[in-house]
Amino acid sequence: MINASLKELADALAARRVSAVELTEHCIERIGRLDKGLNAFITVDPGRSLEQARAADARIAAGHAGPLTGIPVAHKDIFVAKGWPSTCGSRMLASFVSPYDAHVVERFNDAGAVVLGKTNMDEFAMGSSSETSWFGPVRNPWNVDRVAGGSSGGSAVAVAARLAPVATGTDTGGSIRQPAALSGVCGLKPTYGTVSRYGMIAFASSLDQGGPFARSAADLAVLLNVMAGFDARDSTSLERAPEDYARELERPLPGASAGKPLGGLRVGVPSEYFSAGLASDVASAVESAIDELKKLGASVIEVHLPNTGLSVPSYYVIAPAEASSNLSRYDGVRYGYRAPEYDDLVDMYCKTRAQGFGAEVKRRILIGTYVLSHGYYDAYYLKAQKIRRLIARDFTDAFRQCDVIAGPVTPTVAFALGAKVSDPVQMYLNDIYTIAANLAGLPAMSIPCGFGSEGLPVGLHLVGDYFTEARLLGIAHQFQKATDWHARVPAGYA
Ligand code: GLN
């Protein structure tokens, strides 16, 4: 049951071979038994989950079930959920219980899905390894001495270790795709504005985007159908006609022929991505995956993204600038942590923020405040915004020649816990391949495509032009019909 697809689970629920309560209990039992060694969850609340599962069973019995009714979903703890602790991995919000639901949570609840729990993450989603959490690091089920990737590491691991069939995450600079790659699951960051940010605790608002984690592209499509859609409470939510993200899973491309489902597809491979920083084991798994796309009928061409090298430096100006502004709300007055002892109001602010935030969050606030300050704004912030435009233009140019861009998600397989925590620049360099899609607002995904050294998973990165999620999912689905990387289960979690 724990390896079943969403379609198989929905069929089993409809045929009453399993109930939503049994499915939820099964996940809760696995979390109880296996999560001690992984730390993927910050909060589980079986009473609450089972109450929703009972309601889902009643809905199924009444014949009103949808594709997600009765399906347990693990939500990244950046999405607030009514009545649930919503911590964002921070001491600042460690005892904050949300009075309302995020739009994403609301959508899943309306669909009859079950909130299985809240997953662990880097504090305020700042990190590439899920080690900066106030609740301790997440461990990788493929090797518990390795990182899970971040910042949505808990969600990726919950899916990889079969603690949850599916999960949600957010991606500001790679936080869905990078942990998906390092933990061996599928993750999709949609076009900016597709998924409402309402109730998604803000990190860098012009980059943050919610998206799904699952074990297959077909499951991601089912999840995105529920998560996506206009929401007037998010001023950057896109007002577009609803679409069925599963529509291209089985629809042949115009140039397809027998045995060549990807016939006519032009895959662009950026030469900049296969350079010195890329580990050879990752490069060879990604190259084999690109060969597989060729076997499926795609043609592969070289493209150029000349400003790739500027994406990390510009992101690490823009994201901290926005974060320093967004995080000013945590002042000990309105909600969240307040220092227990202080002299006056200013001292209360200072002590609250000194005690409530961890080192990485403080580093971001300092950088952000600096680059926005008078005298440095033009030199750093404004320049980074100009570079952001150039990076977006690189993609526009590339998409004149190709339909999709393929490459690595991460420069290496999962690294050892603790290996990069004291060297922020090394940590930031993990984001070299993922950040550009956020700066440009493009949809991008990671799917498992092989294993590197010591049997650790490698992800294939697919980046599409705006609003081409359905096609990306279709390409990934064809790849997954021809290969079984996405079906591999870490030893001990089958
Ligand atoms: N690793 C990047 C950062 O630390 C991206 C994080 C994210 O996407 N939330 O900012």
CSV table of C-alpha atoms and ligand atoms in Angstrom, one decimal, residues 125-128 151 171-175 203 315-316 364 431, ligand 1:
chain,number,residue,atom,x,y,z
A,125,ALA,CA,13.4,28.0,4.7
A,126,MET,CA,17.0,29.4,4.7
A,127,GLY,CA,19.3,26.6,3.8
A,128,SER,CA,20.2,23.8,1.4
A,151,SER,CA,15.0,23.6,2.9
A,171,ASP,CA,11.0,26.7,-3.4
A,172,THR,CA,12.7,30.1,-3.1
A,173,GLY,CA,16.0,29.1,-4.6
A,174,GLY,CA,15.7,25.3,-5.0
A,175,SER,CA,14.1,24.1,-1.8
A,203,PHE,CA,11.0,34.3,3.2
A,315,TYR,CA,20.1,35.6,-5.4
A,316,TYR,CA,22.1,36.0,-2.1
A,364,ARG,CA,20.5,36.8,6.2
A,431,ASP,CA,22.1,26.2,-5.3
B,1,GLN,N1,19.2,27.3,-0.4
B,1,GLN,C1,18.5,28.5,-0.7
B,1,GLN,C2,18.6,29.4,0.4
B,1,GLN,O1,19.1,29.0,1.4
B,1,GLN,C3,17.1,28.3,-1.2
B,1,GLN,C4,16.2,28.0,0.0
B,1,GLN,C5,14.8,27.9,-0.5
B,1,GLN,O2,14.5,27.6,-1.7
B,1,GLN,N2,13.8,28.1,0.4
B,1,GLN,O3,18.2,30.5,0.4
